[in-house]
Amino acid sequence: MEAGNETERTADEAQLESARDEFVTQWGAIGSAWGINRTMAQIHALLLITPKALTTDEVMEELKISRGNAHMNLRELVGWGLVRSVVRKGERKEYFEAEKDVWKMFCIIVRERKRREIRPAIGVLKDCIERVEGLKSSEAQLFTQQTRALCEFMEMADGVLSKVARSEQSSVVPWALKFLK
Amino acid sequence: MEAGNETERTADEAQLESARDEFVTQWGAIGSAWGINRTMAQIHALLLITPKALTTDEVMEELKISRGNAHMNLRELVGWGLVRSVVRKGERKEYFEAEKDVWKMFCIIVRERKRREIRPAIGVLKDCIERVEGLKSSEAQLFTQQTRALCEFMEMADGVLSKVARSEQSSVVPWALKFLK
DNA sequence: TTGTGTTTTCAGTATTTACTGAAACAACAG
DNA sequence: CTGTTGTTTCAGTAAATACTGAAAACACAA
């Protein structure tokens, strides 16, 4: 009963294969809703659920994408720090593997988004605030008030995220959770 | 010295105007980095810094966009709850105004993104986990492990965000901030 | 009912974004 | 140096996304 014959093994593999495909596809869709290139999210998903490191060619093959596409998106993922490139001694090929620890992944994403998007946004807001300094019209008043509020909010968010991401361990947040109402 | 003559007033207005434009443009860029349609973010920015409610025509005029574009994006913003439509008695025109409280804005965005993106993502993950239940291969093991970890993480995030967004007041987070390291 | 002002829809088009594939390049082995 | 294997670049193209403008639908008044 427990013995897997060839037919059964194939069925199991097909089942896993289809779940993996589903995961990769959906992770791509989720990524693109958050402003991340679909293919990049799919490669990330693929590497997340693959035990061994993969070559560019294997990624191309799995996702049916071109070399250029695979290459550029792998580089981008390495740039984010979500994927590491591995070189095996004696081999000339480059291999890629994802950071698999979910909490580390989260910290990396938080840090990068802070750096790439939140910080610049705060800069823009400060610039806008400066530009209207001293203006007295009611339009100017509201403008200053709104941009100030937005700026303060983002600085606060930046602070919270820094602390959460710096802790590098999942224990802090669940703990803080208890205190939150 | 403090008296604003016409020339000065015009200069001030130009200064404000340019800061407003900058804000609207940059807010659009920021939005699109987070997966939000640029025009929608710009309309939102415009309404955020405009004291009075605006008509579709005024939005079209300010942003130099077509009626269809303005209309659809205003509807989308109303759908998110970030903008309210106001009807003035005796007038047939529809006016639009943004929710200006930054904390409320944040809560709305969190709630909507939870509903539209985090919840569905959790659903997908659960589905993937179910599909490979009982499979024993090492590939299947890693797959289950990763999807489980991801799923648990997102459920935790969902919980944290629910609590933060439910509180409806900015006081809780700054307070929690102290406890975070 | 007909006219007037307003909102809504959507086919066609424009713009932006992403991808392909081939050529150039780099690293190394013989 | 020459061939082999692997990486990088990027011009051209495809796909996805967003926008326009005009027509249809709607709501109300006269």
Coordinates of N, CA and C in Angstrom, one line a residue, chain B residues 7-175:
Chain B
T7 N 3.0 92.6 -7.9 CA 4.1 91.8 -8.4 C 4.5 90.7 -7.4
E8 N 4.7 91.1 -6.2 CA 5.0 90.1 -5.1 C 4.0 89.0 -5.0
R9 N 2.8 89.4 -5.0 CA 1.7 88.4 -4.8 C 1.8 87.4 -6.0
T10 N 2.0 87.9 -7.2 CA 2.2 87.0 -8.3 C 3.4 86.0 -8.1
A11 N 4.4 86.6 -7.6 CA 5.6 85.7 -7.4 C 5.3 84.7 -6.4
D12 N 4.7 85.1 -5.3 CA 4.3 84.1 -4.3 C 3.4 83.0 -4.9
E13 N 2.4 83.4 -5.7 CA 1.5 82.5 -6.3 C 2.3 81.5 -7.2
A14 N 3.2 82.0 -7.9 CA 4.0 81.2 -8.8 C 4.8 80.2 -8.0
Q15 N 5.3 80.6 -6.9 CA 6.1 79.8 -6.0 C 5.3 78.6 -5.5
L16 N 4.1 79.0 -5.0 CA 3.2 78.0 -4.5 C 2.8 77.0 -5.6
E17 N 2.4 77.6 -6.7 CA 2.0 76.8 -7.9 C 3.1 75.8 -8.3
S18 N 4.4 76.2 -8.3 CA 5.4 75.3 -8.7 C 5.6 74.2 -7.6
A19 N 5.5 74.6 -6.4 CA 5.6 73.6 -5.3 C 4.5 72.5 -5.4
R20 N 3.3 73.1 -5.7 CA 2.1 72.2 -5.9 C 2.4 71.2 -7.0
D21 N 2.8 71.7 -8.1 CA 3.1 70.9 -9.3 C 4.1 69.8 -9.0
E22 N 5.2 70.2 -8.3 CA 6.2 69.3 -7.9 C 5.6 68.2 -7.1
F23 N 4.8 68.6 -6.1 CA 4.2 67.6 -5.2 C 3.4 66.6 -6.0
V24 N 2.5 67.1 -6.8 CA 1.6 66.3 -7.6 C 2.4 65.3 -8.5
T25 N 3.4 65.8 -9.2 CA 4.2 65.0 -10.0 C 4.9 63.9 -9.3
Q26 N 5.6 64.3 -8.2 CA 6.4 63.3 -7.4 C 5.5 62.3 -6.7
W27 N 4.4 62.7 -6.3 CA 3.4 61.8 -5.6 C 3.0 60.8 -6.6
G28 N 2.8 61.2 -7.9 CA 2.5 60.3 -8.9 C 3.6 59.3 -9.1
A29 N 4.8 59.7 -9.1 CA 6.0 58.8 -9.3 C 6.1 57.8 -8.2
I30 N 5.9 58.3 -7.0 CA 6.0 57.5 -5.8 C 4.9 56.4 -5.9
G31 N 3.7 56.8 -6.2 CA 2.6 55.9 -6.3 C 2.9 54.8 -7.3
S32 N 3.4 55.2 -8.5 CA 3.6 54.2 -9.5 C 4.7 53.2 -9.1
A33 N 5.6 53.6 -8.2 CA 6.6 52.6 -7.7 C 6.0 51.6 -6.7
W34 N 4.8 51.9 -6.2 CA 4.1 51.0 -5.3 C 2.9 50.4 -6.0
G35 N 2.9 50.4 -7.3 CA 1.9 49.6 -8.0 C 0.6 50.4 -8.2
I36 N 0.6 51.7 -8.0 CA -0.6 52.5 -8.2 C -0.5 53.3 -9.5
N37 N -1.5 53.3 -10.2 CA -1.6 54.1 -11.5 C -1.2 55.6 -11.2
R38 N -0.3 56.0 -12.1 CA 0.3 57.4 -11.9 C -0.7 58.5 -11.8
T39 N -1.7 58.5 -12.7 CA -2.7 59.5 -12.7 C -3.6 59.5 -11.5
M40 N -3.9 58.3 -11.0 CA -4.7 58.2 -9.8 C -4.0 58.8 -8.7
A41 N -2.7 58.5 -8.6 CA -1.9 59.1 -7.5 C -1.8 60.6 -7.6
Q42 N -1.7 61.1 -8.8 CA -1.7 62.6 -9.0 C -3.0 63.2 -8.7
I43 N -4.1 62.6 -9.1 CA -5.4 63.2 -8.7 C -5.5 63.2 -7.2
H44 N -5.1 62.1 -6.5 CA -5.1 62.1 -5.1 C -4.3 63.2 -4.5
A45 N -3.1 63.4 -5.0 CA -2.2 64.4 -4.5 C -2.9 65.8 -4.7
L46 N -3.4 66.0 -5.8 CA -4.1 67.3 -6.1 C -5.2 67.6 -5.1
L47 N -6.0 66.6 -4.9 CA -7.2 66.8 -3.9 C -6.7 66.9 -2.5
L48 N -5.6 66.3 -2.2 CA -5.0 66.4 -0.8 C -4.6 67.8 -0.5
I49 N -4.2 68.6 -1.5 CA -3.6 69.9 -1.2 C -4.6 71.0 -1.7
T50 N -5.8 70.6 -2.0 CA -6.8 71.6 -2.4 C -7.9 71.8 -1.4
P51 N -8.0 73.0 -0.8 CA -9.0 73.1 0.3 C -10.4 72.8 -0.1
K52 N -10.9 73.3 -1.3 CA -12.3 73.0 -1.6 C -12.4 71.7 -2.5
A53 N -13.6 71.2 -2.6 CA -13.8 70.0 -3.4 C -13.8 70.5 -4.9
L54 N -13.3 69.6 -5.7 CA -13.2 69.9 -7.2 C -14.2 69.1 -8.0
T55 N -14.5 69.7 -9.2 CA -15.3 68.9 -10.1 C -14.4 68.1 -11.0
T56 N -15.0 67.2 -11.8 CA -14.2 66.5 -12.8 C -13.5 67.4 -13.7
D57 N -14.2 68.5 -14.2 CA -13.6 69.4 -15.1 C -12.4 70.2 -14.5
E58 N -12.5 70.5 -13.3 CA -11.4 71.2 -12.7 C -10.2 70.3 -12.6
V59 N -10.4 69.0 -12.3 CA -9.3 68.0 -12.2 C -8.7 67.9 -13.6
M60 N -9.6 67.8 -14.6 CA -9.1 67.7 -16.0 C -8.2 68.8 -16.4
E61 N -8.7 70.0 -16.0 CA -8.0 71.2 -16.3 C -6.6 71.3 -15.6
E62 N -6.6 71.0 -14.3 CA -5.4 71.1 -13.5 C -4.3 70.2 -14.0
L63 N -4.7 68.9 -14.3 CA -3.7 67.9 -14.7 C -3.6 67.7 -16.2
K64 N -4.4 68.5 -16.9 CA -4.4 68.3 -18.4 C -4.6 66.9 -18.8
I65 N -5.7 66.3 -18.4 CA -6.0 65.0 -18.8 C -7.5 64.9 -19.3
S66 N -7.8 63.9 -20.0 CA -9.1 63.8 -20.6 C -10.2 63.5 -19.6
R67 N -11.4 63.7 -20.1 CA -12.6 63.4 -19.2 C -12.6 62.0 -18.8
G68 N -12.4 61.1 -19.7 CA -12.5 59.7 -19.4 C -11.5 59.3 -18.3
N69 N -10.3 59.7 -18.5 CA -9.2 59.4 -17.6 C -9.6 60.0 -16.2
A70 N -10.0 61.2 -16.1 CA -10.3 61.9 -14.8 C -11.4 61.1 -14.2
H71 N -12.4 60.8 -15.0 CA -13.6 60.1 -14.4 C -13.3 58.8 -13.8
M72 N -12.6 58.0 -14.6 CA -12.3 56.6 -14.2 C -11.4 56.6 -12.9
N73 N -10.4 57.5 -12.9 CA -9.5 57.5 -11.7 C -10.2 58.1 -10.5
L74 N -11.1 59.0 -10.7 CA -11.8 59.6 -9.5 C -12.7 58.4 -9.0
R75 N -13.3 57.7 -9.8 CA -14.2 56.6 -9.4 C -13.4 55.6 -8.6
E76 N -12.2 55.3 -9.1 CA -11.3 54.3 -8.5 C -10.9 54.8 -7.1
L77 N -10.6 56.1 -7.0 CA -10.3 56.7 -5.7 C -11.4 56.6 -4.7
V78 N -12.6 56.9 -5.2 CA -13.8 56.8 -4.4 C -14.0 55.3 -3.9
G79 N -13.7 54.4 -4.9 CA -13.8 53.0 -4.5 C -12.8 52.6 -3.4
W80 N -11.6 53.2 -3.4 CA -10.7 52.9 -2.3 C -11.1 53.6 -1.0
G81 N -12.0 54.6 -1.1 CA -12.4 55.3 0.1 C -11.5 56.5 0.4
L82 N -10.6 56.8 -0.5 CA -9.6 57.9 -0.3 C -10.2 59.2 -0.7
V83 N -11.3 59.2 -1.5 CA -11.9 60.4 -2.0 C -13.4 60.2 -1.8
R84 N -14.1 61.3 -1.4 CA -15.5 61.3 -1.2 C -16.1 62.1 -2.3
S85 N -17.3 61.7 -2.8 CA -18.0 62.5 -3.7 C -19.0 63.4 -2.9
V86 N -19.1 64.7 -3.3 CA -20.0 65.6 -2.5 C -21.0 66.1 -3.5
V87 N -22.2 66.1 -3.1 CA -23.3 66.7 -3.9 C -23.8 67.9 -3.2
R88 N -23.8 69.0 -3.8 CA -24.3 70.3 -3.2 C -25.7 70.5 -3.6
K89 N -26.6 70.7 -2.6 CA -28.0 70.9 -2.9 C -28.2 72.0 -3.9
G90 N -29.1 71.7 -4.9 CA -29.4 72.7 -5.9 C -28.4 72.7 -7.1
E91 N -27.3 71.9 -6.9 CA -26.4 71.8 -8.0 C -26.4 70.4 -8.6
R92 N -26.2 70.3 -9.9 CA -26.2 69.0 -10.5 C -24.8 68.4 -10.6
K93 N -23.8 69.3 -10.6 CA -22.4 68.8 -10.7 C -22.0 68.0 -9.4
E94 N -21.1 67.1 -9.7 CA -20.5 66.3 -8.6 C -19.2 66.8 -8.2
Y95 N -18.9 67.0 -6.9 CA -17.6 67.5 -6.4 C -16.9 66.4 -5.7
F96 N -15.5 66.5 -5.7 CA -14.7 65.4 -5.1 C -13.8 66.1 -4.1
E97 N -13.7 65.4 -2.9 CA -12.7 65.9 -2.0 C -12.0 64.7 -1.3
A98 N -10.7 64.9 -1.0 CA -9.9 63.8 -0.4 C -10.1 63.7 1.1
E99 N -9.9 62.5 1.7 CA -9.8 62.4 3.1 C -8.4 63.0 3.4
K100 N -8.4 64.0 4.3 CA -7.1 64.7 4.4 C -6.3 64.3 5.7
D101 N -7.0 63.6 6.6 CA -6.3 63.1 7.8 C -5.3 62.0 7.4
V102 N -4.0 62.2 7.6 CA -3.0 61.3 7.1 C -3.1 59.9 7.7
W103 N -3.4 59.9 9.0 CA -3.6 58.6 9.7 C -4.8 57.8 9.2
K104 N -5.9 58.5 8.9 CA -7.1 57.8 8.4 C -6.7 57.3 7.0
M105 N -6.0 58.1 6.2 CA -5.6 57.7 4.9 C -4.8 56.4 4.9
F106 N -3.9 56.4 5.8 CA -3.0 55.2 6.0 C -3.9 54.0 6.3
C107 N -4.8 54.2 7.3 CA -5.7 53.0 7.7 C -6.5 52.5 6.5
I108 N -7.0 53.4 5.7 CA -7.7 53.0 4.5 C -6.9 52.2 3.5
I109 N -5.7 52.7 3.3 CA -4.8 52.0 2.3 C -4.4 50.7 2.9
V110 N -4.1 50.6 4.2 CA -3.8 49.3 4.8 C -4.9 48.3 4.6
R111 N -6.1 48.8 5.0 CA -7.3 47.9 4.9 C -7.5 47.4 3.5
E112 N -7.5 48.3 2.6 CA -7.7 47.9 1.2 C -6.7 47.0 0.6
R113 N -5.4 47.3 0.9 CA -4.4 46.4 0.4 C -4.4 45.0 1.1
K114 N -4.8 45.0 2.3 CA -5.0 43.7 3.0 C -6.1 42.9 2.3
R115 N -7.2 43.6 2.0 CA -8.3 43.0 1.4 C -8.0 42.5 0.0
R116 N -7.4 43.4 -0.8 CA -7.2 43.1 -2.2 C -6.0 42.3 -2.5
E117 N -4.9 42.4 -1.7 CA -3.7 41.7 -2.0 C -3.2 40.7 -1.0
I118 N -3.2 41.0 0.3 CA -2.7 40.1 1.3 C -3.6 38.9 1.5
R119 N -4.9 39.1 1.6 CA -5.8 38.0 1.8 C -5.8 37.0 0.6
P120 N -5.9 37.5 -0.6 CA -5.8 36.6 -1.7 C -4.5 35.8 -1.7
A121 N -3.4 36.5 -1.4 CA -2.1 35.9 -1.4 C -2.1 34.7 -0.4
I122 N -2.6 34.9 0.8 CA -2.7 33.9 1.8 C -3.5 32.7 1.3
G123 N -4.6 33.0 0.6 CA -5.4 32.0 0.0 C -4.7 31.1 -1.0
V124 N -3.9 31.8 -1.8 CA -3.1 31.1 -2.8 C -2.1 30.2 -2.1
L125 N -1.4 30.7 -1.1 CA -0.4 29.9 -0.4 C -1.1 28.7 0.3
K126 N -2.2 28.9 0.9 CA -2.9 27.7 1.5 C -3.3 26.7 0.5
D127 N -3.7 27.2 -0.6 CA -4.0 26.2 -1.7 C -2.8 25.4 -2.1
C128 N -1.7 26.1 -2.3 CA -0.5 25.4 -2.7 C -0.1 24.4 -1.6
I129 N -0.2 24.7 -0.4 CA 0.2 23.8 0.7 C -0.7 22.6 0.7
E130 N -2.0 22.8 0.5 CA -2.9 21.7 0.4 C -2.6 20.7 -0.7
R131 N -2.3 21.3 -1.8 CA -2.0 20.5 -3.0 C -0.9 19.5 -2.9
V132 N 0.1 19.7 -2.0 CA 1.2 18.8 -1.9 C 1.2 18.0 -0.6
E133 N 0.0 18.1 0.1 CA -0.1 17.4 1.4 C 0.2 15.9 1.2
G134 N 1.0 15.4 2.0 CA 1.2 13.9 2.0 C 2.4 13.5 1.1
L135 N 2.9 14.5 0.2 CA 4.0 14.1 -0.6 C 5.3 14.1 0.2
K136 N 6.1 13.1 -0.2 CA 7.3 12.9 0.7 C 8.7 13.2 0.1
S137 N 8.7 13.5 -1.1 CA 10.1 13.8 -1.7 C 10.7 15.0 -1.1
S138 N 12.0 15.1 -1.2 CA 12.7 16.2 -0.5 C 12.3 17.6 -1.2
E139 N 12.0 17.5 -2.5 CA 11.6 18.7 -3.2 C 10.2 19.2 -2.5
A140 N 9.4 18.2 -2.3 CA 8.1 18.5 -1.8 C 8.2 19.0 -0.3
Q141 N 9.2 18.4 0.4 CA 9.4 18.9 1.8 C 9.8 20.4 1.8
L142 N 10.7 20.8 0.9 CA 11.2 22.1 0.9 C 10.0 23.0 0.5
F143 N 9.3 22.6 -0.5 CA 8.2 23.4 -1.0 C 7.2 23.7 0.1
T144 N 6.8 22.6 0.8 CA 5.9 22.8 1.9 C 6.4 23.7 3.0
Q145 N 7.7 23.5 3.3 CA 8.3 24.3 4.4 C 8.3 25.8 4.0
Q146 N 8.7 26.1 2.8 CA 8.7 27.5 2.4 C 7.4 28.1 2.3
T147 N 6.4 27.4 1.7 CA 5.1 28.0 1.5 C 4.5 28.2 2.9
R148 N 4.7 27.2 3.8 CA 4.2 27.3 5.2 C 4.7 28.6 5.8
A149 N 6.1 28.7 5.8 CA 6.7 29.9 6.4 C 6.2 31.2 5.9
L150 N 6.0 31.2 4.6 CA 5.5 32.4 3.9 C 4.1 32.7 4.4
C151 N 3.3 31.7 4.4 CA 1.9 31.8 4.8 C 1.8 32.3 6.2
E152 N 2.6 31.7 7.1 CA 2.5 32.1 8.5 C 3.0 33.6 8.7
F153 N 4.0 33.9 7.9 CA 4.5 35.3 8.0 C 3.4 36.2 7.5
M154 N 2.7 35.9 6.4 CA 1.7 36.8 5.9 C 0.5 36.9 6.8
E155 N 0.2 35.8 7.5 CA -0.9 35.8 8.4 C -0.6 36.7 9.6
M156 N 0.7 36.6 10.0 CA 1.1 37.5 11.1 C 1.1 39.0 10.7
A157 N 1.6 39.3 9.5 CA 1.6 40.6 9.0 C 0.1 41.1 8.9
D158 N -0.7 40.3 8.4 CA -2.1 40.6 8.3 C -2.7 41.0 9.7
G159 N -2.3 40.2 10.7 CA -2.8 40.5 12.1 C -2.3 41.8 12.6
V160 N -1.0 42.0 12.4 CA -0.4 43.3 12.9 C -1.1 44.5 12.2
L161 N -1.2 44.4 10.9 CA -1.8 45.5 10.1 C -3.2 45.7 10.6
S162 N -4.0 44.7 10.8 CA -5.3 44.8 11.2 C -5.4 45.6 12.5
K163 N -4.5 45.3 13.5 CA -4.6 46.0 14.7 C -4.1 47.4 14.6
V164 N -3.1 47.6 13.8 CA -2.6 49.0 13.6 C -3.7 49.8 13.0
A165 N -4.3 49.3 11.9 CA -5.3 50.0 11.2 C -6.6 50.2 11.9
R166 N -6.9 49.3 12.8 CA -8.1 49.4 13.5 C -8.1 50.5 14.6
S167 N -6.9 50.7 15.1 CA -6.7 51.6 16.2 C -7.2 53.1 15.8
E168 N -7.0 53.4 14.5 CA -7.6 54.6 14.0 C -7.0 55.9 14.7
Q169 N -5.8 55.7 15.3 CA -5.2 56.9 15.9 C -3.7 56.7 15.9
S170 N -3.1 57.9 15.6 CA -1.6 57.8 15.5 C -0.9 57.6 16.8
S171 N -1.6 57.7 17.9 CA -1.0 57.6 19.2 C -0.4 56.2 19.5
V172 N -1.0 55.2 19.0 CA -0.6 53.8 19.4 C 0.8 53.5 18.8
V173 N 1.0 53.8 17.6 CA 2.3 53.4 17.0 C 3.5 54.1 17.6
P174 N 3.4 55.4 17.7 CA 4.6 56.1 18.4 C 4.8 55.5 19.8
W175 N 3.8 55.1 20.4 CA 3.9 54.5 21.7 C 4.6 53.2 21.6

